[in-house]
mmCIF file of C-alpha atoms in Angstrom:
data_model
loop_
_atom_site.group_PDB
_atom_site.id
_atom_site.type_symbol
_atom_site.label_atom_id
_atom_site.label_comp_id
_atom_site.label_asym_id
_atom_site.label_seq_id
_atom_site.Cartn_x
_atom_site.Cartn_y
_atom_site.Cartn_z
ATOM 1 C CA UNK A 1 49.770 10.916 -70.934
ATOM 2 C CA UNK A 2 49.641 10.683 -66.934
ATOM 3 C CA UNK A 3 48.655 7.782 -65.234
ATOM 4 C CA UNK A 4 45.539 7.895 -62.560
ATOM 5 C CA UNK A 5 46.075 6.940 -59.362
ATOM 6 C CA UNK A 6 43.578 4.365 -57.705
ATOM 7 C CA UNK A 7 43.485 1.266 -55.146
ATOM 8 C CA UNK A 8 44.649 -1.847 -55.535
ATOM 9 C CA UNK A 9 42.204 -5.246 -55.808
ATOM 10 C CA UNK A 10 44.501 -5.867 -52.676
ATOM 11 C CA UNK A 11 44.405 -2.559 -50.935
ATOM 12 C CA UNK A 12 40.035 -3.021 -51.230
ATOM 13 C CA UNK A 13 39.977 -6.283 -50.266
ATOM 14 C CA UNK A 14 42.408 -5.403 -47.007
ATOM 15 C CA UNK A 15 39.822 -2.393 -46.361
ATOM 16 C CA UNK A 16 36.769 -4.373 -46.672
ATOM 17 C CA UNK A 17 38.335 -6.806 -44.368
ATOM 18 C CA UNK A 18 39.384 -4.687 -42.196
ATOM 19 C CA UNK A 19 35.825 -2.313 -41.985
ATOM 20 C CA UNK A 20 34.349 -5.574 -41.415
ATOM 21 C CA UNK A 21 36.285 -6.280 -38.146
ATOM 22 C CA UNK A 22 35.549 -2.924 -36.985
ATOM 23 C CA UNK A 23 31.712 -3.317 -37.511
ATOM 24 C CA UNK A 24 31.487 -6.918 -36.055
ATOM 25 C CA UNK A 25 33.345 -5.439 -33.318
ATOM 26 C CA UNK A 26 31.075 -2.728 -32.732
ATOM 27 C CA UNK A 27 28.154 -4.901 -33.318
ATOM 28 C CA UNK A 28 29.505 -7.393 -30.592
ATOM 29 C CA UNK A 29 29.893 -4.236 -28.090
ATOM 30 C CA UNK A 30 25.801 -2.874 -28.962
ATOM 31 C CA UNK A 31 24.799 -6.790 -28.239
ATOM 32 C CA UNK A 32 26.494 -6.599 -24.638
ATOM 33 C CA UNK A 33 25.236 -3.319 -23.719
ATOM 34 C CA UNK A 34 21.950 -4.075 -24.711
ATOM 35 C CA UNK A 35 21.997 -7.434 -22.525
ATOM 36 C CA UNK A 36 23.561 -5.835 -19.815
ATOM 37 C CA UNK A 37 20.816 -3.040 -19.971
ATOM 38 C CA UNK A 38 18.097 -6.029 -19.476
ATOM 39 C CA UNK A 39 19.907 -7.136 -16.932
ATOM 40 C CA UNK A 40 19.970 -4.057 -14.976
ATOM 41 C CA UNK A 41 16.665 -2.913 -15.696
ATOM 42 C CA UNK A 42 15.279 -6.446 -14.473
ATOM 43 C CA UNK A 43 17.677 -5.547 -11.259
ATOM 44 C CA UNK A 44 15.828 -2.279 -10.542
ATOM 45 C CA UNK A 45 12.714 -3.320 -11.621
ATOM 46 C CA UNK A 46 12.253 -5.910 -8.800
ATOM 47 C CA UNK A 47 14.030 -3.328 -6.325
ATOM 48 C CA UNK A 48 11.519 -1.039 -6.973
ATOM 49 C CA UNK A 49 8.846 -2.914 -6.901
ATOM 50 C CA UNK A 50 9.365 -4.460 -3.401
ATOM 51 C CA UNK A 51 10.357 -1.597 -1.769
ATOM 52 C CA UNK A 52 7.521 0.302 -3.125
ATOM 53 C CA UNK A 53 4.854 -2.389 -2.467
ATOM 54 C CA UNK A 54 6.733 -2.831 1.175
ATOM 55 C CA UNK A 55 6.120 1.000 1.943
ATOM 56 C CA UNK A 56 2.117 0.975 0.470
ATOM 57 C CA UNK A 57 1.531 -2.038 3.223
ATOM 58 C CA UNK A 58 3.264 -0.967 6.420
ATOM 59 C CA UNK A 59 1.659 3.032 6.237
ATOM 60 C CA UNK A 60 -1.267 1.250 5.654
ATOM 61 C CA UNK A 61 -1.387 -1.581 7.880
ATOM 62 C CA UNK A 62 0.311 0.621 10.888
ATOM 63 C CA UNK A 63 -2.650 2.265 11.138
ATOM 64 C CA UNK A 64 -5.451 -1.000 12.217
ATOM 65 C CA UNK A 65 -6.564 -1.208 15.648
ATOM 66 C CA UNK A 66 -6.922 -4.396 17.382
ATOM 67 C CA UNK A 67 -9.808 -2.536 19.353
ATOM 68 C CA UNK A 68 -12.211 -1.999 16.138
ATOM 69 C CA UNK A 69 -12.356 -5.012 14.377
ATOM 70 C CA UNK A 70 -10.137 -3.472 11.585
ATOM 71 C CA UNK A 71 -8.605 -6.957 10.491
ATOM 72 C CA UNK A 72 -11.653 -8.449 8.410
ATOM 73 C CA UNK A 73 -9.796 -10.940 6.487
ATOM 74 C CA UNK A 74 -6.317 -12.346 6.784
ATOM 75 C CA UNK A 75 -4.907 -14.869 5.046
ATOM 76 C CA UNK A 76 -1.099 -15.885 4.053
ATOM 77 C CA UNK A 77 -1.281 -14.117 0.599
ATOM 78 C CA UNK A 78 -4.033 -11.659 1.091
ATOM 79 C CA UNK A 79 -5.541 -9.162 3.537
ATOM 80 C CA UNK A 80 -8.981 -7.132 4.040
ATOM 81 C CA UNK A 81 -8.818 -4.570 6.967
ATOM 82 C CA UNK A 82 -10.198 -0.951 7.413
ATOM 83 C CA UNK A 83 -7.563 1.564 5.947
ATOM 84 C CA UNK A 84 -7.747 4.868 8.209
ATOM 85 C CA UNK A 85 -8.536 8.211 5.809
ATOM 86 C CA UNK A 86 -9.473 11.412 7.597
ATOM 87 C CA UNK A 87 -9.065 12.614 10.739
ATOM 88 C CA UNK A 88 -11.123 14.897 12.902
ATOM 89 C CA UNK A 89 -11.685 15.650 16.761
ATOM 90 C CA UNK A 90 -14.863 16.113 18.401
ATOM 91 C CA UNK A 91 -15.500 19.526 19.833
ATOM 92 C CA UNK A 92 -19.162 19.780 20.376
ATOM 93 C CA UNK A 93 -21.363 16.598 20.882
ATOM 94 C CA UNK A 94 -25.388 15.948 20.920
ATOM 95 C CA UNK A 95 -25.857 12.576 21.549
ATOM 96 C CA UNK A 96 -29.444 12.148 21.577
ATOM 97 C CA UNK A 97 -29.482 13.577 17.728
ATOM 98 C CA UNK A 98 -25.885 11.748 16.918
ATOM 99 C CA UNK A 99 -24.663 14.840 16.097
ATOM 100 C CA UNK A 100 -21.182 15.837 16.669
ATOM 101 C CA UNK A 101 -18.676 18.427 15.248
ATOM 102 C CA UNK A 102 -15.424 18.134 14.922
ATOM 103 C CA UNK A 103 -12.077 19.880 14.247
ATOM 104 C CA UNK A 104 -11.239 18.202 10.635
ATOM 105 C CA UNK A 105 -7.340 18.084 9.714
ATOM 106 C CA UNK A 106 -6.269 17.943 6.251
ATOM 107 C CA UNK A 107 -7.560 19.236 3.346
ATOM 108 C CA UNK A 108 -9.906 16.216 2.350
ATOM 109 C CA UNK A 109 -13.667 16.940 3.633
ATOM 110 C CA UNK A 110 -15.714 14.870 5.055
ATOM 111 C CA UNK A 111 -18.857 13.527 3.000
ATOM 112 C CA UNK A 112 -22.326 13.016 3.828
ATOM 113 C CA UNK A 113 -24.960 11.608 1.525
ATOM 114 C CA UNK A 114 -26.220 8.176 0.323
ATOM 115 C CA UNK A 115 -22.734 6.952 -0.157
ATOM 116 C CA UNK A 116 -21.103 8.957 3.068
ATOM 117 C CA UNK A 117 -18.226 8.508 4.362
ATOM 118 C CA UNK A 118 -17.944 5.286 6.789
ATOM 119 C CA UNK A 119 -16.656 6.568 10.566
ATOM 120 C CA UNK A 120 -15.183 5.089 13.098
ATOM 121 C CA UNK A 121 -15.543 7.158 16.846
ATOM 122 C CA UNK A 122 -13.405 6.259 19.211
ATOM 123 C CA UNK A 123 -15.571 5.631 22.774
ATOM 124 C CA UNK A 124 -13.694 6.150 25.630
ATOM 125 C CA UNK A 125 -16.168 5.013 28.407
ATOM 126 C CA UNK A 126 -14.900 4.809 31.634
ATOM 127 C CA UNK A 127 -12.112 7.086 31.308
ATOM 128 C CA UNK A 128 -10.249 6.077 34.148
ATOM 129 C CA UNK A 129 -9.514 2.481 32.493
ATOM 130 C CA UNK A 130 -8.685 1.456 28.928
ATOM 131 C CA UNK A 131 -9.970 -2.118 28.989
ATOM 132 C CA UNK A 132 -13.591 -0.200 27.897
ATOM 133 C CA UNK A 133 -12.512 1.820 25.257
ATOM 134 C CA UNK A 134 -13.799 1.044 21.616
ATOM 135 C CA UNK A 135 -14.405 2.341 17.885
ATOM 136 C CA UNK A 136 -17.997 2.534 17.667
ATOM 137 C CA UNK A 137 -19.132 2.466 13.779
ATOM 138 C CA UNK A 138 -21.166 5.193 11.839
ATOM 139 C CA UNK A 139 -21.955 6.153 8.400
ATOM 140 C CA UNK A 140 -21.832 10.370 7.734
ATOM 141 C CA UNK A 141 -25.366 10.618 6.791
ATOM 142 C CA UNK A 142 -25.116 14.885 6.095
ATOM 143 C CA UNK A 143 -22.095 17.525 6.650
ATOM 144 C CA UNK A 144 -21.848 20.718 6.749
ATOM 145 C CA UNK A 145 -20.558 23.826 8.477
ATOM 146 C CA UNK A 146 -20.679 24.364 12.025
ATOM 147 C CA UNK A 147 -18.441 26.260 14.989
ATOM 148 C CA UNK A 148 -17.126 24.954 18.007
ATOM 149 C CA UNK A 149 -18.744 26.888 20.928
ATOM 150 C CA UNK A 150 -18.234 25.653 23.874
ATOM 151 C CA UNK A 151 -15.260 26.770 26.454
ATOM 152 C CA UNK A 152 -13.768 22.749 25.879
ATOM 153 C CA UNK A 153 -14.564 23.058 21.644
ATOM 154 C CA UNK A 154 -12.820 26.379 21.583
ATOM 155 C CA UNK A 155 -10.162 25.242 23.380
ATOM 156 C CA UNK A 156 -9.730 22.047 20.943
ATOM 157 C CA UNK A 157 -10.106 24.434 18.057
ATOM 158 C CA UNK A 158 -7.433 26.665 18.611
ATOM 159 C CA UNK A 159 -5.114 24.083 19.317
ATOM 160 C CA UNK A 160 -5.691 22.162 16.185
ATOM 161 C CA UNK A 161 -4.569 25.055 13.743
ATOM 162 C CA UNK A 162 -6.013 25.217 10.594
ATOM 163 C CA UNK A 163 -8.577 22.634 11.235
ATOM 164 C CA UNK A 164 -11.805 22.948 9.993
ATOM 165 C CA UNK A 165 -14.945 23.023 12.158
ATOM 166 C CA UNK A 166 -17.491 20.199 10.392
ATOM 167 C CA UNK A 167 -21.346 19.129 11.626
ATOM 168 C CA UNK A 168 -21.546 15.371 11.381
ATOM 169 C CA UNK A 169 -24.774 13.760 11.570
ATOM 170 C CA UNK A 170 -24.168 10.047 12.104
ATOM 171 C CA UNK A 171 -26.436 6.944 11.132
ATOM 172 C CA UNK A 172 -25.395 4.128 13.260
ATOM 173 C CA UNK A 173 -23.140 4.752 16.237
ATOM 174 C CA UNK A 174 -25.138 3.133 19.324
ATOM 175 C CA UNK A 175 -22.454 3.935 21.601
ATOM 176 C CA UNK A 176 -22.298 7.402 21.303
ATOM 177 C CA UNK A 177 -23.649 7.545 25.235
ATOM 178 C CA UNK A 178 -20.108 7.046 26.021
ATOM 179 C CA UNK A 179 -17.930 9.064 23.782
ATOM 180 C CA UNK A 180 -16.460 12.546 25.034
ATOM 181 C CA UNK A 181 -15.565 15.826 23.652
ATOM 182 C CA UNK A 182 -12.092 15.294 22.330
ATOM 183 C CA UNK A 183 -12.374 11.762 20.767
ATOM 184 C CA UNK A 184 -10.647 11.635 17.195
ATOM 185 C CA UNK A 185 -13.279 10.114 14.668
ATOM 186 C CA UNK A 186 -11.788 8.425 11.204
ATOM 187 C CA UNK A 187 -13.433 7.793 7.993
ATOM 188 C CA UNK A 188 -12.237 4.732 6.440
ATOM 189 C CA UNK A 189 -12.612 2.492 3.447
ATOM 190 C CA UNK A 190 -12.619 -1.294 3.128
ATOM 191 C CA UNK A 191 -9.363 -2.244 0.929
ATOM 192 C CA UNK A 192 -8.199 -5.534 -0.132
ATOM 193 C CA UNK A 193 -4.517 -6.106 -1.106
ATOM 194 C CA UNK A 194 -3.331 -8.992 -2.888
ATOM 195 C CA UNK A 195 -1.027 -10.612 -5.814
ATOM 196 C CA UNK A 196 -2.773 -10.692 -8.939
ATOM 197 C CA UNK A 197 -2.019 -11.147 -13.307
ATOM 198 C CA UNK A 198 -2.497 -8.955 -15.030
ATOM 199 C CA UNK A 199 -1.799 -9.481 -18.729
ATOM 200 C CA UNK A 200 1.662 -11.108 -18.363
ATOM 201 C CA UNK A 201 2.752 -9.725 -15.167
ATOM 202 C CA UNK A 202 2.044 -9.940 -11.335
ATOM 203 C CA UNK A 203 1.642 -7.134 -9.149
ATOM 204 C CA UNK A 204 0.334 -5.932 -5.914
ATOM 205 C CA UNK A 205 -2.986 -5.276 -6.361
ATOM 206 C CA UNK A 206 -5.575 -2.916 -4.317
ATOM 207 C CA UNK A 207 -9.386 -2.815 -4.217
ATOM 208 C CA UNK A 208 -11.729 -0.591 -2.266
ATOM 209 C CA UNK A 209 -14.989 -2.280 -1.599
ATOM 210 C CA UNK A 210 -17.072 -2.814 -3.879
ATOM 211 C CA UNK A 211 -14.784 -2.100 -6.968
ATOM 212 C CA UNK A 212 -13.044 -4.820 -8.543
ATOM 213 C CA UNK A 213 -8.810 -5.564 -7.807
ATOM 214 C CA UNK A 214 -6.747 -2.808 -9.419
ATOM 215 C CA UNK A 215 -2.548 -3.191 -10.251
ATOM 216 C CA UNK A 216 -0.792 -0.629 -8.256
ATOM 217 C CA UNK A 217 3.133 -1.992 -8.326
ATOM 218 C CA UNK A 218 5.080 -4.522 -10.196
ATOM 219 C CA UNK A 219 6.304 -6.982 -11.090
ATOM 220 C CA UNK A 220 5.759 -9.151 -8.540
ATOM 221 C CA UNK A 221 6.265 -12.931 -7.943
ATOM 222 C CA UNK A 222 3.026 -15.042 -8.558
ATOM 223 C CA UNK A 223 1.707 -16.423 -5.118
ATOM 224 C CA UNK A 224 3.423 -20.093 -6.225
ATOM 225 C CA UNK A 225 6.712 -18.209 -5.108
ATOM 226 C CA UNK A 226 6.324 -16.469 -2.213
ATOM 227 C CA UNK A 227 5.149 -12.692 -4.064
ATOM 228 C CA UNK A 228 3.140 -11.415 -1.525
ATOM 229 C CA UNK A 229 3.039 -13.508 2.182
ATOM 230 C CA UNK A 230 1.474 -12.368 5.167
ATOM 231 C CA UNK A 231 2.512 -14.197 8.902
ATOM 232 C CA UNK A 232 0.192 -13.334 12.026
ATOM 233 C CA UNK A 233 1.463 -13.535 15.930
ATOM 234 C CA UNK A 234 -0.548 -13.299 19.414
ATOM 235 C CA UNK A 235 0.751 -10.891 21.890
ATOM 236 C CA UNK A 236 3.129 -13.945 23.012
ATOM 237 C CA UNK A 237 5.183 -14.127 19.757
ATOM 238 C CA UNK A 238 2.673 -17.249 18.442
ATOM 239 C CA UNK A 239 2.410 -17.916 15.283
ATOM 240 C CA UNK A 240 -1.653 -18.096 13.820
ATOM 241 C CA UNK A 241 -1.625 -20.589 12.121
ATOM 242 C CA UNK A 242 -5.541 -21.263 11.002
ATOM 243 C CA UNK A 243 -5.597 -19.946 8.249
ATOM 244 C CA UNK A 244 -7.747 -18.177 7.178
ATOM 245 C CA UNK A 245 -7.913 -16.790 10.459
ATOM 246 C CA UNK A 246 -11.589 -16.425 12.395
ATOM 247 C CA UNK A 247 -12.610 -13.851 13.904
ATOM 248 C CA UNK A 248 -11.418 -14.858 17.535
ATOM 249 C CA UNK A 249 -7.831 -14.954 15.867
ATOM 250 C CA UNK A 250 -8.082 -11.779 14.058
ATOM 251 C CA UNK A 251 -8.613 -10.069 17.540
ATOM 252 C CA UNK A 252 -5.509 -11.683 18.685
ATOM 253 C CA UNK A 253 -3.106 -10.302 15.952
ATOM 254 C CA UNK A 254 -0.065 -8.446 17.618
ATOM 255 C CA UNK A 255 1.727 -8.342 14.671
ATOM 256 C CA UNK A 256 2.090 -9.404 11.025
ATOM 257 C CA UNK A 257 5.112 -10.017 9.321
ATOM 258 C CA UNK A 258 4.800 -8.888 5.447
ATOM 259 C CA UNK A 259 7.267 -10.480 3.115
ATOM 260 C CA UNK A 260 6.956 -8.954 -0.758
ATOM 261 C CA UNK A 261 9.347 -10.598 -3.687
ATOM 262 C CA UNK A 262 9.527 -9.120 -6.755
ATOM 263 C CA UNK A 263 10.136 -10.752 -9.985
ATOM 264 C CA UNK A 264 10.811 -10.663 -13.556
ATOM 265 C CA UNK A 265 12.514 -12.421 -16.487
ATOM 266 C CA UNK A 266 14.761 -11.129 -19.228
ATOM 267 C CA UNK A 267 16.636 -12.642 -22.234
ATOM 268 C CA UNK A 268 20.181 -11.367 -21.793
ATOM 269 C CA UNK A 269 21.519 -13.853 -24.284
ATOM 270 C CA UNK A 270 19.353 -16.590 -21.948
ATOM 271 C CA UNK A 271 16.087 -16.124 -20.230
ATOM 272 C CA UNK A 272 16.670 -15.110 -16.431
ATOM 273 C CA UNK A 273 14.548 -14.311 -13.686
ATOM 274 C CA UNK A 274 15.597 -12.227 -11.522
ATOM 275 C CA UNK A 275 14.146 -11.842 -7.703
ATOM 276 C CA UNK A 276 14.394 -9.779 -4.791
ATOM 277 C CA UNK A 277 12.622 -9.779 -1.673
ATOM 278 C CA UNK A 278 12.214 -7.855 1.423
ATOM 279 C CA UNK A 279 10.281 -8.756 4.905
ATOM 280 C CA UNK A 280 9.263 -6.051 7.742
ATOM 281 C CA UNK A 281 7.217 -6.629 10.809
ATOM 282 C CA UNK A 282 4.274 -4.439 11.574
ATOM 283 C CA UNK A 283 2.750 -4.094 15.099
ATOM 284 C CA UNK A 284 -0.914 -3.576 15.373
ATOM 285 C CA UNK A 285 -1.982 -0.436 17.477
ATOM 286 C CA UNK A 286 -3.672 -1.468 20.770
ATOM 287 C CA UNK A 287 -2.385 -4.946 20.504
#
């Protein structure tokens, strides 16, 4: 009668000892992938997040005026201001019934109505000086349809191509005695951007007047570390320091220097936080 072949006590215990090696081994190497995972997502988590909230500011804060009032409220870790939307020329103008059509560009229309759009018109006045000129407010109180007829609204027409000829009637606007055919008009909206928590997290938060602060990009540093700062300068490289700053000071804004740090922590065998930060200066137009 043959014998049957089988292992050893020794030759199992060497296996198990040996399969056990293997799998701490390989349990070791999932640990430090998974930590240095966290520690790269944190990495382009705060990248993105400053870069991203960087861009959102400067397109929007590029386009204020110093001539309108745009700046409503500036403070080192918040800002109000008039954020430019659409964009139309004037081609035909009645100014006793503060009427006026324009060449609209883009494909957003403009809206009339109990909540119409808010308008800005740019009034040129004297047009042989700037030191008149102005954004004189409105509110679109009906839009429709309308063609430019005139020999100066034709010619504005065709060289805006593929604008769209709009009737504005305007509540509001008392200095429409001195705006010409030609003069771009805006709609705008009020916006607000700030840090602000949101569950655990910070981010850069928006809101449009009268709606209530909304994240948009994170994570951000709380205000306590520098997440969102905002520095104001005078035509002479001054720094405003009053803050917040009045009226008189808002007019005086040549340029603000925006400084956005992102943030967030990570357990990668010890709780880190991990920042980056980025700073770009934005000059007001007309200052």
């Amino acid at each position: 009668m043959r014998k049957r072949s089988g292992f050893t006590i020794i030759e199992l215990l060497v296996v198990l000892i040996v399969g056990g090696i293997l799998m701490a081994a390989a349990y070791r190497t999932i640990i430090s992938q998974e930590r240095s995972y966290r520690v790269y997502d944190a990495a382009v988590s705060t990248q993105q997040a400053t870069r991203l909230s960087l861009q959102v500011l400067s397109a929007e804060l590029r386009e204020m005026s110093t001539e309108g009032a745009d700046l409503a409220y500036a403070n080192d870790d918040s800002i109000t201001f008039r954020a430019l939307r659409k964009l139309g020329f004037i081609c035909e103008l009645n100014k006793p019934l503060k009427q006026i059509t324009v060449v609209r560009l883009g494909s957003e229309a403009f809206v009339g109505g109990a909540n119409g759009d808010s308008v800005v018109v740019y009034v040129d006045g004297d047009t042989l000086t700037g030191s008149d000129d102005s954004w004189d407010l409105a509110q679109v109180s009906n839009a429709s349809a309308a063609t430019c007829t005139s020999v100066a609204g034709l010619a504005i027409a065709s060289a805006l191509v593929g604008g769209t000829q709009t009737l504005l009637k305007l509540n509001g606007a008392p200095h429409i005695d001195s705006v010409n055919i030609g003069a771009p008009v805006r709609s705008f909206d009020r916006v607000t951007y700030a840090v602000k928590q949101f569950g655990d997290t910070w981010y850069l938060a928006r809101a449009t007047a009268p709606d209530t602060m909304v994240p948009i990009i994170g994570p951000l540093a709380p205000p306590s570390r520098g997440g969102l700062v905002f520095t104001y300068y005078d035509t002479i490289g001054n720094t405003l320091t009053s803050l917040p700053l009045d009226s008189a000071a808002r007019a005086a804004v040549h340029r603000i220097q925006v400084t956005v740090r992102g943030q967030k922590t990570t357990n990668a065998g010890t709780m880190q936080t991990y920042l980056d930060s980025l700073t770009t200066d934005i000059f007001i137009r007309g200052g």
